[in-house]
GROMACS .gro file of C-alpha atoms in nm:
model
   76
    1MET     CA    1   5.455   5.862  17.985
    2ASP     CA    2   5.099   5.748  18.072
    3TRP     CA    3   5.077   5.806  18.455
    4LYS     CA    4   4.733   5.774  18.621
    5SER     CA    5   4.601   5.996  18.888
    6ARG     CA    6   4.459   5.815  19.197
    7ILE     CA    7   4.325   6.119  19.332
    8VAL     CA    8   3.950   6.083  19.359
    9GLY     CA    9   3.832   6.375  19.525
   10HIS     CA   10   3.901   6.636  19.787
   11ASP     CA   11   3.667   6.740  20.078
   12LYS     CA   12   3.673   6.929  20.410
   13VAL     CA   13   3.590   6.679  20.684
   14ASP     CA   14   3.567   6.689  21.052
   15PRO     CA   15   3.903   6.541  21.212
   16LEU     CA   16   3.695   6.338  21.444
   17GLU     CA   17   3.553   6.146  21.127
   18LEU     CA   18   3.917   6.055  21.041
   19VAL     CA   19   4.079   5.719  21.134
   20GLY     CA   20   4.459   5.676  21.209
   21ASN     CA   21   4.614   5.388  21.005
   22PRO     CA   22   4.703   5.136  21.272
   23ARG     CA   23   5.010   5.041  21.068
   24ASN     CA   24   5.141   5.392  21.088
   25HIS     CA   25   5.512   5.349  21.186
   26ARG     CA   26   5.577   5.714  21.244
   27THR     CA   27   5.597   5.865  21.583
   28HIS     CA   28   5.675   6.245  21.641
   29PRO     CA   29   5.857   6.379  21.928
   30GLN     CA   30   5.740   6.653  22.137
   31LYS     CA   31   5.968   6.906  21.979
   32GLN     CA   32   5.867   6.819  21.605
   33ARG     CA   33   5.487   6.829  21.750
   34ASP     CA   34   5.556   7.183  21.865
   35VAL     CA   35   5.699   7.285  21.523
   36VAL     CA   36   5.402   7.140  21.337
   37LYS     CA   37   5.151   7.315  21.598
   38ASP     CA   38   5.336   7.647  21.538
   39SER     CA   39   5.330   7.617  21.180
   40ILE     CA   40   4.982   7.557  21.154
   41ASN     CA   41   4.916   7.852  21.383
   42GLU     CA   42   5.115   8.080  21.163
   43LEU     CA   43   5.022   7.958  20.820
   44GLY     CA   44   4.720   7.743  20.863
   45PHE     CA   45   4.703   7.421  20.670
   46VAL     CA   46   4.922   7.401  20.364
   47LYS     CA   47   4.895   7.013  20.293
   48SER     CA   48   4.606   6.817  20.272
   49VAL     CA   49   4.561   6.503  20.480
   50LEU     CA   50   4.552   6.192  20.260
   51VAL     CA   51   4.287   5.927  20.354
   52ASN     CA   52   4.238   5.588  20.165
   53LYS     CA   53   3.896   5.568  20.053
   54THR     CA   54   3.895   5.209  20.048
   55THR     CA   55   3.982   5.157  20.405
   56GLY     CA   56   3.915   5.495  20.520
   57PHE     CA   57   4.236   5.506  20.704
   58ILE     CA   58   4.478   5.814  20.697
   59VAL     CA   59   4.773   5.751  20.456
   60ASP     CA   60   4.960   6.073  20.535
   61GLY     CA   61   4.877   6.346  20.811
   62HIS     CA   62   4.860   6.190  21.129
   63GLU     CA   63   5.023   6.449  21.311
   64ARG     CA   64   4.813   6.729  21.147
   65VAL     CA   65   4.496   6.533  21.234
   66TRP     CA   66   4.608   6.514  21.610
   67GLN     CA   67   4.684   6.896  21.613
   68ALA     CA   68   4.340   6.952  21.491
   69LEU     CA   69   4.203   6.737  21.756
   70ASN     CA   70   4.399   6.870  22.017
   71ALA     CA   71   4.290   7.217  21.932
   72GLN     CA   72   3.916   7.136  21.920
   73GLN     CA   73   3.956   7.000  22.274
   74SER     CA   74   4.153   7.318  22.395
   75ASN     CA   75   3.859   7.521  22.223
   76PRO     CA   76   3.536   7.383  22.227
   0.00000   0.00000   0.00000
């Protein structure tokens, strides 16, 4: 099979630079947000946030970005 990789790079960026996709249809109830927060606190970030280089919008990882921004506000 001749599959092409569409991954063009990896980078560490400030979550303030990331832009949520206005067409993101996912919402997370508080219980799920708490689980994600606890997971990040215990394990750290184990999955990258995916960003579309053309639009600049987050493709996957809105909740992880939200948690990072919330943590920054709590610990300036």
